[in-house]
Coordinates of C-alpha atoms and ligand atoms in Angstrom, one line a residue:
Chain M
M1 CA 6.4 3.8 -7.9
R2 CA 5.5 7.4 -9.1
K3 CA 9.0 9.7 -8.8
L4 CA 9.1 13.0 -9.2
P5 CA 12.3 15.4 -9.6
V6 CA 12.6 18.2 -6.7
K7 CA 14.0 21.1 -5.6
T8 CA 14.2 21.2 -1.9
H9 CA 15.3 24.2 0.3
G10 CA 15.9 23.9 3.9
I11 CA 14.4 20.5 4.2
P12 CA 16.7 18.6 6.8
L13 CA 15.7 15.0 6.4
R14 CA 13.8 12.7 4.5
G15 CA 9.8 12.3 5.3
V16 CA 6.5 11.3 4.9
Q17 CA 4.3 14.1 4.0
R18 CA 0.3 14.4 3.2
V19 CA -0.2 16.7 -0.4
I20 CA -3.1 19.5 0.5
S21 CA -4.1 22.5 -0.2
L22 CA -4.2 25.9 1.9
A23 CA -8.3 25.6 1.9
L24 CA -7.8 22.0 3.3
L25 CA -5.3 22.6 5.9
A26 CA -7.6 24.0 8.5
N27 CA -9.7 21.0 8.4
E28 CA -7.2 18.5 8.4
W29 CA -4.7 20.2 10.5
E30 CA -2.7 18.0 13.6
S31 CA 0.3 18.0 15.4
G32 CA 1.8 14.5 14.4
L33 CA 1.7 14.6 10.6
Q34 CA 3.7 16.3 8.2
F35 CA 1.8 18.7 5.8
M36 CA 3.0 19.8 2.1
V37 CA 0.9 22.8 1.2
L38 CA 0.4 23.2 -2.3
V39 CA 0.5 27.0 -3.3
D40 CA 1.0 28.5 -6.6
S41 CA 1.1 32.6 -5.5
I42 CA 3.1 34.3 -3.4
G43 CA 0.2 35.9 -1.7
D44 CA -0.5 32.3 -0.5
A45 CA 2.9 31.4 0.5
G46 CA 2.7 34.4 2.9
I47 CA -0.4 33.2 4.3
L48 CA 1.5 30.1 5.3
E49 CA 4.6 32.0 6.2
Q50 CA 2.5 33.3 8.9
L51 CA 1.2 30.4 10.2
V52 CA 4.6 29.0 10.5
D53 CA 5.3 32.2 12.2
G54 CA 2.6 31.6 14.2
G55 CA 3.7 28.4 15.5
L56 CA 2.6 25.7 13.3
K57 CA 5.9 23.7 12.9
N58 CA 4.9 20.9 10.7
I59 CA 4.6 22.3 7.2
V60 CA 6.3 22.0 4.3
V61 CA 5.7 24.8 1.6
C62 CA 5.3 23.2 -2.3
V63 CA 5.6 25.7 -5.3
P64 CA 5.6 25.1 -8.9
Y65 CA 9.1 26.0 -10.8
H66 CA 7.9 29.0 -12.5
L67 CA 7.4 30.7 -9.0
D68 CA 11.2 30.7 -8.6
W69 CA 10.7 31.2 -4.7
H70 CA 11.8 29.7 -1.4
S71 CA 10.9 30.5 1.9
H72 CA 13.3 32.0 4.3
I73 CA 11.3 30.6 7.4
M74 CA 9.8 27.2 6.3
P75 CA 11.1 24.5 4.3
T76 CA 10.5 24.5 0.3
V77 CA 10.0 21.8 -2.4
A78 CA 9.7 23.2 -5.8
C79 CA 8.6 20.9 -8.4
D80 CA 6.2 20.1 -11.1
T81 CA 3.3 20.5 -9.4
R82 CA 0.2 19.0 -11.6
A83 CA 2.1 15.9 -11.1
L84 CA 0.6 15.6 -7.8
E85 CA -2.9 15.3 -6.3
L86 CA -4.5 16.2 -3.0
H87 CA -4.0 13.7 -0.5
D88 CA -1.1 12.0 -2.3
V89 CA 1.4 10.8 0.6
V90 CA 4.8 11.5 -0.6
V91 CA 8.3 10.5 0.4
L92 CA 11.1 13.3 -0.1
N93 CA 14.2 11.7 -0.8
L94 CA 16.8 14.1 -0.5
E95 CA 19.8 12.7 -2.0
K96 CA 18.3 11.9 -5.2
Q97 CA 16.2 15.1 -5.4
E98 CA 13.3 13.2 -5.8
L99 CA 9.6 12.8 -4.6
L100 CA 8.4 9.5 -4.4
V101 CA 3.9 9.1 -4.3
V102 CA 3.7 6.2 -2.2
Y103 CA -0.1 6.6 -1.8
R104 CA -2.8 8.0 -4.3
N105 CA -6.2 8.3 -3.5
S106 CA -7.3 7.9 -7.2
D107 CA -5.2 5.0 -7.8
M108 CA -7.0 1.9 -8.0
H109 CA -4.5 -0.4 -6.7
H110 CA -2.6 0.9 -3.9
A111 CA 0.8 -1.0 -2.4
I112 CA 2.8 -0.4 0.5
Q113 CA 6.2 -1.8 0.4
L114 CA 7.5 -2.8 3.9
T115 CA 10.8 -4.2 3.3
N116 CA 13.4 -4.8 0.4
R117 CA 14.8 -8.3 2.2
C118 CA 13.3 -12.1 1.0
N119 CA 14.2 -15.2 2.4
S120 CA 13.2 -16.7 -1.1
F121 CA 14.6 -15.6 -4.7
C122 CA 11.9 -16.6 -7.1
L123 CA 13.3 -17.0 -11.0
M124 CA 10.8 -14.4 -11.8
C125 CA 11.1 -11.7 -9.0
S126 CA 10.0 -8.3 -10.3
Q127 CA 11.8 -6.7 -7.0
P128 CA 14.9 -8.0 -6.3
P129 CA 15.7 -8.3 -2.9
T130 CA 18.6 -6.8 -0.8
T131 CA 20.3 -7.7 2.3
H132 CA 20.5 -4.6 4.0
D133 CA 18.4 -3.9 7.2
D134 CA 15.6 -1.7 6.2
Q135 CA 14.0 -1.5 9.1
W136 CA 13.1 2.6 8.2
L137 CA 11.1 1.2 5.7
I138 CA 8.5 0.0 8.8
D139 CA 8.7 3.2 10.6
E140 CA 7.7 4.7 7.4
A141 CA 5.3 2.5 6.7
L142 CA 3.6 3.3 10.0
L143 CA 3.7 7.4 9.0
V144 CA 2.1 6.6 5.9
A145 CA -0.8 5.0 7.4
A146 CA -1.3 7.9 9.2
H147 CA -1.1 10.1 6.3
I148 CA -3.5 8.5 4.3
N149 CA -7.0 10.6 3.9
D150 CA -9.2 7.9 2.8
S151 CA -10.4 4.1 2.7
P152 CA -9.8 2.7 -0.1
S153 CA -11.5 -0.7 -0.8
A154 CA -8.0 -2.4 -0.7
I155 CA -4.6 -1.7 0.0
G156 CA -1.8 -4.6 -0.1
L157 CA 1.1 -4.8 2.2
S158 CA 3.8 -6.3 0.4
G159 CA 8.1 -6.7 0.3
G160 CA 10.1 -8.5 -0.1
E161 CA 9.0 -10.5 2.3
P162 CA 6.5 -9.1 4.8
L163 CA 6.8 -11.8 7.2
L164 CA 10.6 -10.5 7.6
L165 CA 9.6 -7.7 9.9
G166 CA 8.5 -10.5 12.4
P167 CA 6.3 -9.5 15.1
R168 CA 6.2 -5.8 13.9
L169 CA 4.3 -6.9 10.9
R170 CA 1.4 -6.9 13.2
E171 CA 2.2 -3.3 14.4
V172 CA 1.9 -2.7 10.7
I173 CA -1.1 -4.6 10.2
D174 CA -3.2 -3.0 13.4
A175 CA -2.3 0.5 12.3
Y176 CA -3.4 0.4 8.7
A177 CA -6.7 -1.7 10.5
T178 CA -7.2 1.1 12.7
R179 CA -6.7 4.2 10.1
L180 CA -8.3 2.5 7.5
P181 CA -11.3 0.8 9.1
S182 CA -13.4 -0.2 5.8
T183 CA -10.2 -1.0 3.9
R184 CA -9.5 -4.9 3.2
I185 CA -5.5 -5.4 3.6
E186 CA -4.1 -7.5 1.5
I187 CA -0.8 -9.1 2.6
L188 CA 1.7 -10.3 0.0
T189 CA 3.6 -13.4 1.4
N190 CA 5.3 -16.3 0.6
G191 CA 3.7 -17.4 3.9
R192 CA 6.9 -19.4 4.7
L193 CA 7.7 -18.4 8.2
L194 CA 4.4 -18.9 9.4
A195 CA 5.2 -22.4 9.4
D196 CA 6.6 -20.9 13.0
E197 CA 4.3 -21.3 15.9
V198 CA 5.4 -18.6 17.8
L199 CA 5.2 -16.4 15.3
A200 CA 2.1 -17.1 13.6
T201 CA 0.1 -16.8 17.4
H202 CA 1.4 -13.4 17.7
L203 CA 0.6 -12.4 13.9
L204 CA -2.6 -14.3 14.1
T205 CA -4.3 -14.2 17.1
G206 CA -7.1 -11.5 17.2
I207 CA -5.8 -10.2 13.6
S208 CA -8.7 -7.6 12.0
D209 CA -11.0 -9.7 9.8
K210 CA -10.5 -7.3 7.0
V211 CA -6.9 -9.2 6.6
S212 CA -6.5 -11.6 3.8
W213 CA -3.5 -13.3 2.5
L214 CA -2.0 -13.5 -1.1
V215 CA 0.3 -16.6 -0.9
P216 CA 2.5 -17.9 -4.3
L217 CA 2.2 -21.5 -4.9
Y218 CA 4.0 -22.9 -7.8
G219 CA 3.9 -26.7 -7.6
H220 CA 2.4 -29.5 -6.2
A221 CA 6.2 -31.5 -5.0
D222 CA 8.8 -29.6 -3.0
F223 CA 11.0 -29.7 -6.0
L224 CA 8.9 -27.9 -8.3
H225 CA 8.0 -25.2 -6.1
D226 CA 11.6 -24.7 -4.7
F227 CA 13.3 -25.1 -8.1
V228 CA 10.9 -22.0 -8.6
V229 CA 11.3 -19.9 -5.5
Q230 CA 14.9 -21.0 -5.8
S231 CA 15.1 -22.0 -1.9
V232 CA 15.4 -25.9 -0.7
G233 CA 12.4 -26.4 1.9
A234 CA 10.3 -23.6 0.7
F235 CA 7.5 -26.0 -0.6
E236 CA 7.0 -27.4 2.9
Q237 CA 7.2 -24.4 4.7
T238 CA 4.8 -22.6 2.4
I239 CA 2.1 -25.7 2.9
G240 CA 2.7 -25.5 6.6
G241 CA 2.2 -21.8 6.3
L242 CA -1.5 -22.4 4.0
L243 CA -2.4 -24.8 6.8
T244 CA -1.9 -22.3 9.5
L245 CA -3.7 -19.7 7.9
Q246 CA -6.5 -22.0 7.4
S247 CA -6.6 -23.1 11.1
Y248 CA -7.1 -19.3 11.9
G249 CA -10.1 -18.9 9.3
Q250 CA -7.9 -16.7 7.2
A251 CA -8.9 -15.5 3.4
I252 CA -6.2 -17.1 1.2
Q253 CA -5.8 -16.1 -2.3
L254 CA -3.2 -18.4 -4.2
R255 CA -1.0 -16.9 -6.9
I256 CA 0.6 -19.0 -9.4
V257 CA 2.7 -17.3 -11.7
L258 CA 2.5 -18.4 -15.6
I259 CA 6.2 -19.0 -16.3
E260 CA 7.5 -22.0 -18.1
P261 CA 8.2 -24.2 -14.9
T262 CA 4.7 -23.7 -13.4
L263 CA 3.0 -24.0 -17.2
R264 CA 4.0 -27.4 -17.1
V265 CA 2.5 -28.9 -14.4
L266 CA -0.3 -25.9 -13.8
P267 CA -3.4 -28.6 -14.6
E268 CA -1.5 -31.1 -12.0
L269 CA -0.7 -28.4 -9.6
C270 CA -4.8 -27.0 -9.7
R271 CA -5.9 -30.5 -9.0
F272 CA -3.5 -30.5 -5.9
I273 CA -5.0 -27.1 -5.3
G274 CA -8.4 -28.9 -5.3
R275 CA -7.6 -31.7 -3.5
N276 CA -5.5 -30.4 -0.5
L277 CA -6.1 -26.6 -0.5
P278 CA -10.0 -26.3 -1.1
F279 CA -10.7 -23.5 2.0
V280 CA -8.6 -21.0 -0.2
R281 CA -10.7 -18.3 -1.4
E282 CA -9.5 -18.2 -5.0
V283 CA -6.6 -18.8 -7.1
A284 CA -5.1 -15.8 -9.3
L285 CA -3.4 -17.1 -12.3
M286 CA -0.7 -14.5 -13.3
G287 CA 0.9 -12.9 -16.0
C288 CA 4.9 -12.6 -15.5
E289 CA 6.0 -9.3 -15.2
P290 CA 8.7 -8.6 -17.3
I291 CA 11.2 -6.7 -15.1
G292 CA 14.1 -7.7 -12.7
F293 CA 14.8 -11.4 -12.0
A294 CA 12.6 -12.6 -15.1
L295 CA 14.8 -10.4 -17.4
A296 CA 17.8 -12.9 -16.5
N297 CA 16.0 -16.0 -16.5
R298 CA 14.2 -15.2 -19.6
D299 CA 14.8 -19.0 -20.6
A300 CA 12.3 -19.9 -17.9
C301 CA 10.2 -16.7 -17.9
K302 CA 9.4 -15.5 -21.3
T303 CA 6.3 -17.6 -22.6
D304 CA 4.0 -16.9 -25.3
L305 CA 0.8 -17.9 -23.4
A306 CA -1.0 -18.9 -26.6
D307 CA 1.2 -22.3 -26.4
W308 CA -0.4 -23.1 -23.3
H309 CA -4.2 -22.5 -24.1
A310 CA -4.7 -26.5 -23.2
E311 CA -2.8 -26.4 -20.1
L312 CA -4.8 -23.5 -18.9
I313 CA -8.3 -24.8 -19.9
E314 CA -7.2 -28.1 -18.4
A315 CA -6.2 -26.2 -15.2
A316 CA -9.5 -23.9 -15.0
N317 CA -11.5 -27.2 -15.5
A318 CA -9.8 -28.7 -12.5
L319 CA -10.2 -25.6 -10.4
R320 CA -14.1 -25.1 -11.6
R321 CA -14.8 -29.0 -10.7
A322 CA -13.3 -28.6 -7.1
N323 CA -15.4 -25.5 -6.9
V324 CA -12.2 -23.0 -6.5
P325 CA -12.9 -20.0 -7.9
Y326 CA -9.9 -18.7 -10.2
I327 CA -9.2 -15.4 -11.7
F328 CA -6.6 -14.3 -14.6
M329 CA -4.0 -11.4 -13.7
N330 CA -1.8 -9.7 -15.9
T331 CA -3.0 -11.4 -19.2
P332 CA -4.5 -9.6 -22.2
L333 CA -7.3 -11.0 -23.5
C334 CA -5.6 -11.9 -26.8
A335 CA -3.5 -14.4 -24.6
L336 CA -6.2 -16.5 -23.4
P337 CA -8.3 -18.9 -25.1
Q338 CA -11.9 -16.8 -25.5
S339 CA -13.6 -19.6 -23.0
L340 CA -11.6 -17.8 -20.2
W341 CA -12.0 -14.3 -21.2
A342 CA -14.9 -14.2 -18.1
H343 CA -12.2 -15.2 -15.5
A344 CA -9.6 -12.2 -16.9
H345 CA -9.2 -8.9 -14.8
Q346 CA -7.9 -5.7 -15.3
S347 CA -5.2 -6.1 -12.8
I348 CA -2.3 -3.8 -13.1
S349 CA -1.9 -1.2 -11.5
D350 CA -2.7 2.3 -13.6
W351 CA 0.9 3.7 -13.7
K352 CA 2.2 0.6 -14.8
R353 CA -0.3 0.2 -17.5
S354 CA -0.2 0.4 -21.2
F355 CA -1.6 -0.4 -25.1
R356 CA 0.0 -1.4 -28.2
E357 CA -0.9 0.1 -31.3
E358 CA -3.1 -2.6 -32.1
C359 CA -5.3 -2.4 -29.2
S360 CA -6.5 0.7 -30.8
I361 CA -8.8 -1.1 -33.0
C362 CA -9.4 -4.5 -30.7
V363 CA -13.2 -4.5 -29.8
V364 CA -12.2 -5.9 -26.3
K365 CA -9.5 -3.2 -25.0
T366 CA -12.4 -1.8 -22.2
N367 CA -12.2 -5.2 -20.6
C368 CA -8.7 -6.0 -21.0
S369 CA -5.8 -5.7 -18.5
G370 CA -3.7 -4.3 -21.2
L371 CA 0.2 -4.5 -21.0
F372 CA 2.5 -3.7 -18.7
S373 CA 4.5 -0.5 -19.4
W374 CA 7.9 -2.0 -19.7
H375 CA 6.6 -5.2 -22.2
N376 CA 8.9 -4.6 -25.2
H377 CA 8.5 -6.1 -28.5
N378 CA 10.7 -8.7 -27.8
W379 CA 8.4 -9.9 -25.1
T380 CA 5.0 -9.8 -24.5
P381 CA 2.8 -12.2 -23.2
T382 CA 1.7 -13.7 -26.4
V383 CA 2.0 -12.2 -29.9
I384 CA -0.6 -8.9 -29.5
K385 CA -3.5 -9.1 -32.1
A386 CA -6.2 -7.1 -31.7
I387 CA -9.7 -8.9 -31.2
D388 CA -12.4 -8.2 -34.3
G389 CA -15.9 -8.1 -33.7
K390 CA -16.5 -11.4 -36.0
A391 CA -14.3 -13.3 -33.8
C392 CA -15.5 -12.9 -30.3
N393 CA -19.5 -12.3 -31.3
E394 CA -20.4 -15.6 -29.1
E395 CA -19.0 -14.0 -26.1
V396 CA -19.8 -10.5 -25.9
H397 CA -23.2 -10.6 -25.1
Chain Y
M1 CA 13.1 -35.6 -3.0
K2 CA 15.0 -32.9 -1.1
K3 CA 17.4 -32.5 -3.8
F4 CA 17.4 -29.0 -5.6
I5 CA 17.3 -28.6 -8.9
K6 CA 19.4 -25.2 -10.5
S7 CA 18.8 -25.9 -14.4
L8 CA 15.7 -25.9 -16.0
S9 CA 16.5 -28.8 -18.4
L10 CA 17.0 -31.0 -15.3
F11 CA 13.8 -29.7 -14.0
I12 CA 12.0 -30.3 -16.9
A13 CA 13.1 -33.9 -17.1
S14 CA 12.1 -34.5 -13.5
I15 CA 8.4 -33.2 -13.7
P16 CA 7.4 -37.0 -14.6
L17 CA 8.3 -37.9 -11.0
A18 CA 6.1 -35.4 -9.6
A19 CA 2.8 -37.1 -11.3
A20 CA 3.5 -39.9 -8.7
K21 CA 3.6 -37.1 -5.8
A22 CA 0.6 -35.3 -6.8
T23 CA -2.1 -37.7 -4.7
A24 CA -1.3 -35.4 -1.4
E25 CA 0.5 -36.2 1.4
L26 CA -2.0 -33.6 3.5
P27 CA -5.1 -34.1 4.7
A28 CA -8.0 -33.3 2.9
G29 CA -8.8 -29.6 3.5
Q30 CA -11.8 -28.9 5.9
D31 CA -14.6 -26.9 4.3
A32 CA -14.1 -23.0 5.0
V33 CA -16.8 -20.1 3.8
F34 CA -15.6 -16.8 3.6
E35 CA -17.4 -14.2 3.9
S36 CA -17.7 -12.3 0.9
Q37 CA -15.7 -8.8 0.5
L38 CA -18.4 -7.4 -1.8
S39 CA -20.7 -6.5 1.0
D40 CA -18.2 -3.7 1.8
F41 CA -20.6 -0.5 1.2
N42 CA -20.1 2.9 2.0
P43 CA -23.1 4.8 1.6
V44 CA -22.6 8.4 0.7
Q45 CA -24.8 10.8 2.8
L46 CA -25.8 14.4 2.4
R47 CA -25.7 16.1 5.4
P48 CA -24.3 19.3 6.7
L49 CA -20.5 19.0 7.7
N50 CA -21.4 19.7 11.6
H51 CA -24.7 18.6 13.3
G52 CA -25.3 20.1 16.6
L53 CA -24.2 17.4 18.6
D54 CA -21.2 17.2 16.9
N55 CA -19.6 19.8 18.1
L56 CA -17.9 19.3 21.3
F57 CA -16.9 22.8 22.5
A58 CA -19.9 25.2 21.2
G59 CA -20.0 27.0 24.3
H60 CA -16.4 26.9 25.5
R61 CA -15.7 30.6 26.5
S62 CA -12.1 30.1 27.4
H63 CA -9.5 27.2 28.3
S64 CA -8.5 28.3 31.7
S65 CA -10.7 25.4 33.5
H66 CA -8.8 23.0 31.1
R67 CA -5.3 24.0 31.7
S68 CA -2.9 21.4 29.2
H69 CA -1.5 18.6 30.8
S70 CA 1.6 16.9 30.1
S71 CA 0.4 14.2 27.6
H72 CA -0.1 16.8 25.3
A73 CA 2.7 18.1 25.9
S74 CA 4.4 15.1 25.4
H75 CA 2.5 14.1 22.4
A76 CA 2.9 17.1 20.0
S77 CA 6.4 16.8 20.7
H78 CA 6.8 13.3 19.2
Y79 CA 7.2 15.0 15.9
S80 CA 8.5 19.1 16.0
G81 CA 11.4 19.3 14.6
S82 CA 13.7 16.7 13.4
S83 CA 14.1 15.7 16.9
G84 CA 14.4 11.4 17.0
R85 CA 15.5 11.5 13.5
G86 CA 19.2 11.8 14.0
S87 CA 20.2 8.5 12.8
Y88 CA 17.4 8.0 10.6
S89 CA 20.2 7.2 7.9
V90 CA 18.6 8.4 4.8
P91 CA 18.5 5.4 2.3
A92 CA 19.2 5.1 -1.2
Q93 CA 16.1 3.4 -2.3
D94 CA 16.4 1.9 -5.4
T95 CA 12.7 1.1 -6.9
T96 CA 13.8 0.7 -10.0
S97 CA 14.8 -2.8 -9.9
S98 CA 18.1 -3.1 -12.2
P99 CA 17.7 -6.8 -13.5
S100 CA 20.0 -8.8 -12.2
T101 CA 22.9 -10.9 -13.9
T102 CA 24.1 -12.9 -11.0
S103 CA 22.3 -16.3 -10.9
P104 CA 19.8 -16.0 -8.3
S105 CA 20.7 -19.3 -7.0
E106 CA 24.0 -17.8 -5.3
A107 CA 23.7 -17.1 -1.7
L108 CA 20.8 -18.0 -0.5
P109 CA 19.8 -16.3 2.8
A110 CA 19.2 -18.2 5.8
A111 CA 15.7 -17.8 6.9
P112 CA 15.2 -16.2 9.9
S113 CA 13.6 -18.1 12.7
F114 CA 11.2 -16.3 15.4
S115 CA 10.6 -19.0 17.7
S116 CA 11.4 -18.1 21.1
E117 CA 14.4 -20.1 22.1
Q118 CA 16.2 -18.5 19.0
P119 CA 15.0 -14.3 18.6
N120 CA 16.4 -12.8 15.8
K121 CA 17.3 -9.4 17.9
E122 CA 18.8 -7.6 14.8
I123 CA 15.2 -7.9 13.3
V124 CA 12.7 -7.7 16.0
S125 CA 14.1 -5.1 17.9
P126 CA 12.1 -1.6 18.2
R127 CA 13.9 1.0 17.2
L128 CA 13.9 3.8 20.1
D129 CA 14.7 6.7 17.8
A130 CA 12.2 6.3 15.2
P131 CA 9.3 9.1 14.7
K132 CA 6.1 8.0 16.0
P133 CA 3.2 8.3 14.0
P134 CA 0.3 10.2 16.1
L135 CA -2.7 8.9 17.3
P136 CA -6.0 9.2 15.3
S137 CA -7.8 11.9 16.9
S138 CA -10.8 9.8 18.2
Q139 CA -8.3 8.5 20.6
L140 CA -7.2 12.0 21.8
T141 CA -7.9 13.3 25.1
F142 CA -11.2 15.9 25.4
E143 CA -8.4 18.6 26.5
E144 CA -6.5 17.6 23.1
K145 CA -9.5 17.6 20.9
R146 CA -10.4 21.3 21.9
R147 CA -7.0 22.4 21.4
L148 CA -6.8 20.8 18.1
Q149 CA -10.3 22.4 17.3
V150 CA -9.0 25.7 18.4
M151 CA -6.0 25.1 16.2
R152 CA -8.2 24.5 13.0
V153 CA -10.2 27.7 13.7
Q154 CA -7.2 29.9 14.3
I155 CA -5.3 28.3 11.1
A156 CA -8.8 29.2 9.3
L157 CA -8.8 32.8 10.6
I158 CA -5.5 33.0 9.6
G159 CA -6.5 32.5 6.0
L160 CA -9.1 34.6 5.9
G161 CA -6.9 37.2 7.3
L162 CA -8.8 38.0 10.0
Y163 CA -6.5 36.8 12.7
A164 CA -2.5 37.1 13.2
G165 CA -2.2 35.7 16.8
T166 CA -0.1 32.3 17.6
V167 CA -1.4 29.1 16.5
D168 CA -1.6 27.5 20.0
G169 CA -4.7 26.1 20.7
E170 CA -5.3 28.6 23.4
F171 CA -8.9 30.1 23.2
N172 CA -7.7 33.8 23.8
T173 CA -9.1 36.9 23.3
D174 CA -7.8 37.9 20.0
T175 CA -9.1 34.3 18.7
Q176 CA -12.4 35.3 20.3
E177 CA -12.0 39.0 18.8
A178 CA -11.4 37.5 15.0
L179 CA -14.1 34.8 15.7
R180 CA -16.8 37.8 16.1
S181 CA -15.2 39.9 13.4
F182 CA -16.0 36.5 11.0
Q183 CA -19.3 36.1 12.7
R184 CA -20.3 39.4 11.8
L185 CA -19.3 39.2 8.1
K186 CA -21.4 35.6 7.8
R187 CA -24.5 37.5 9.5
L188 CA -24.2 35.4 12.3
P189 CA -24.2 36.0 16.2
S190 CA -21.5 37.2 17.2
S191 CA -20.9 35.7 20.2
G192 CA -16.8 34.8 19.7
L193 CA -17.9 31.3 20.3
M194 CA -17.0 28.3 18.5
T195 CA -20.7 27.4 17.5
T196 CA -21.8 24.9 15.0
D197 CA -22.9 27.3 12.4
T198 CA -19.8 29.2 12.8
L199 CA -17.7 26.1 11.9
N200 CA -20.0 25.3 9.1
A201 CA -19.7 28.8 7.9
L202 CA -15.6 28.5 8.2
G203 CA -15.8 24.8 6.5
I204 CA -14.2 23.0 9.9
M205 CA -15.1 19.6 10.6
A206 CA -15.7 19.2 14.4
V207 CA -13.1 17.4 16.2
Q208 CA -14.4 14.2 17.9
Ligands
SF4_401 S1 -5.1 -6.7 -28.7 FE1 -4.5 -5.2 -26.8 S2 -6.2 -4.4 -26.1 FE2 -7.1 -6.6 -27.4 S3 -6.7 -8.3 -26.4 FE3 -4.6 -8.0 -27.1 S4 -3.7 -6.5 -25.4 FE4 -5.9 -6.6 -25.0

């Protein structure tokens, strides 16, 4: 999530705001929303003050530092306004004097975090869970839905574990489905609590057909999967959850993070999926994000994908034979065998994505997912080496 | 096979056992056809901002026959000021995900249950003090839409320096006078009404 240092003045509490210009305000103003209006002159700030004087209560003015000004009648935020875009949805964290951009129209990927809590403890968790009550995140997510002024092609609802919201998850899904009618809603979940019939019925009956479920599966037997997610009984619950989703006709993407314990069983796991879970819409094979628990569990999580090409090809063949579509995510092309390049996606969020020096002479860079910006030289998915023209003549037509 | 394994080497040693289990205990999956999501297609249309039929309030001269009713008042108060935020504890949200050095196998939280026998109050109870997001404007009443339309016109007129009154959604004489000035500037019929041409000239979308 993008963060921006700010200096606030007169803002009583943390809140969600839509970034907007003075020119757009007349067109978009609503009583229930909060607007953070970008102005870059004292004159425009004066017009805003007149609006506030005239009765508008839901206005925060946002000025660049160099204006060195704050209002006496409306809340003021000073920051580097060039870092903001119109229609950004932002949250002001007053304690840290920070502004978080929680939604940006121009991003390729959108995700809303619904909780920090989780009922699993995955070896490579990129966002280690916390245990405290964070229901305020649910309320915030509902507000964020109302403040988005766009309907992006897809938005992810993530965590933590979204199913820990219980019935309120449906409230959030419905809010996004209503507010963003043409948006696909992707829920990143371990699926375990969907094994609970009462909750599953509540969540899934009559749910929007724009919803799909992104569920990780790390083994084809309980002790394999349970080891990776560090939770006894998780495999059975997740399989139960997947079958529940299937019985409600839900679209499912299975996700396999490519770390040593899953790579060791990958071909067998993919055969298992082809045989028992052939109804999934696709399988995503994902490079590991070197952050969070993955750093603490380096032994298991740091792999050179070049050492596993045989397994990757065998796994892909198993899925192809079972007619289960598959994609590779977060995997730079030089980490994959060339025969799998056609399945590799540019999946790393814009703000997390980076390239190496070597990449500048690489002929496939435009099709490459790139690297997580926090990949350091000690930990990349493989030894990054530019692909030259000769090497990929056959692939790039 | 319920035993839980904590170390990677033990885990690897146990993998051969899994091959036998690979043939499934699950019923063969039914075929399900998922409709391609790629058919989402949003054509972009070129058209004037508002057509005549979009504008519900073109003929409204005054609001006296549409006294604002209580539902609007309560709607407006949902978010006014900071009410209702009293116990909205400012969380120290840590999204930096500092790497944990504790063993992840420690302190596994119990999976909460949502079955009817054991409702998990702590998680499912709604917060009464949470700010409520507003309704989408398409769900407002006719009167609420009209007020919203007037307020947006008032905002635009203040921005143009043509109006200095309150932004209250009341289609008062000052607002009508300001509209007339604007219409004269734009060489539109100076009716003082929120006609479609006037809204288009102001760049304001008709509230629907
Ligand atoms: S060298 Fe860089 S651009 Fe080329 S495939 Fe590898 S990571 Fe991608």
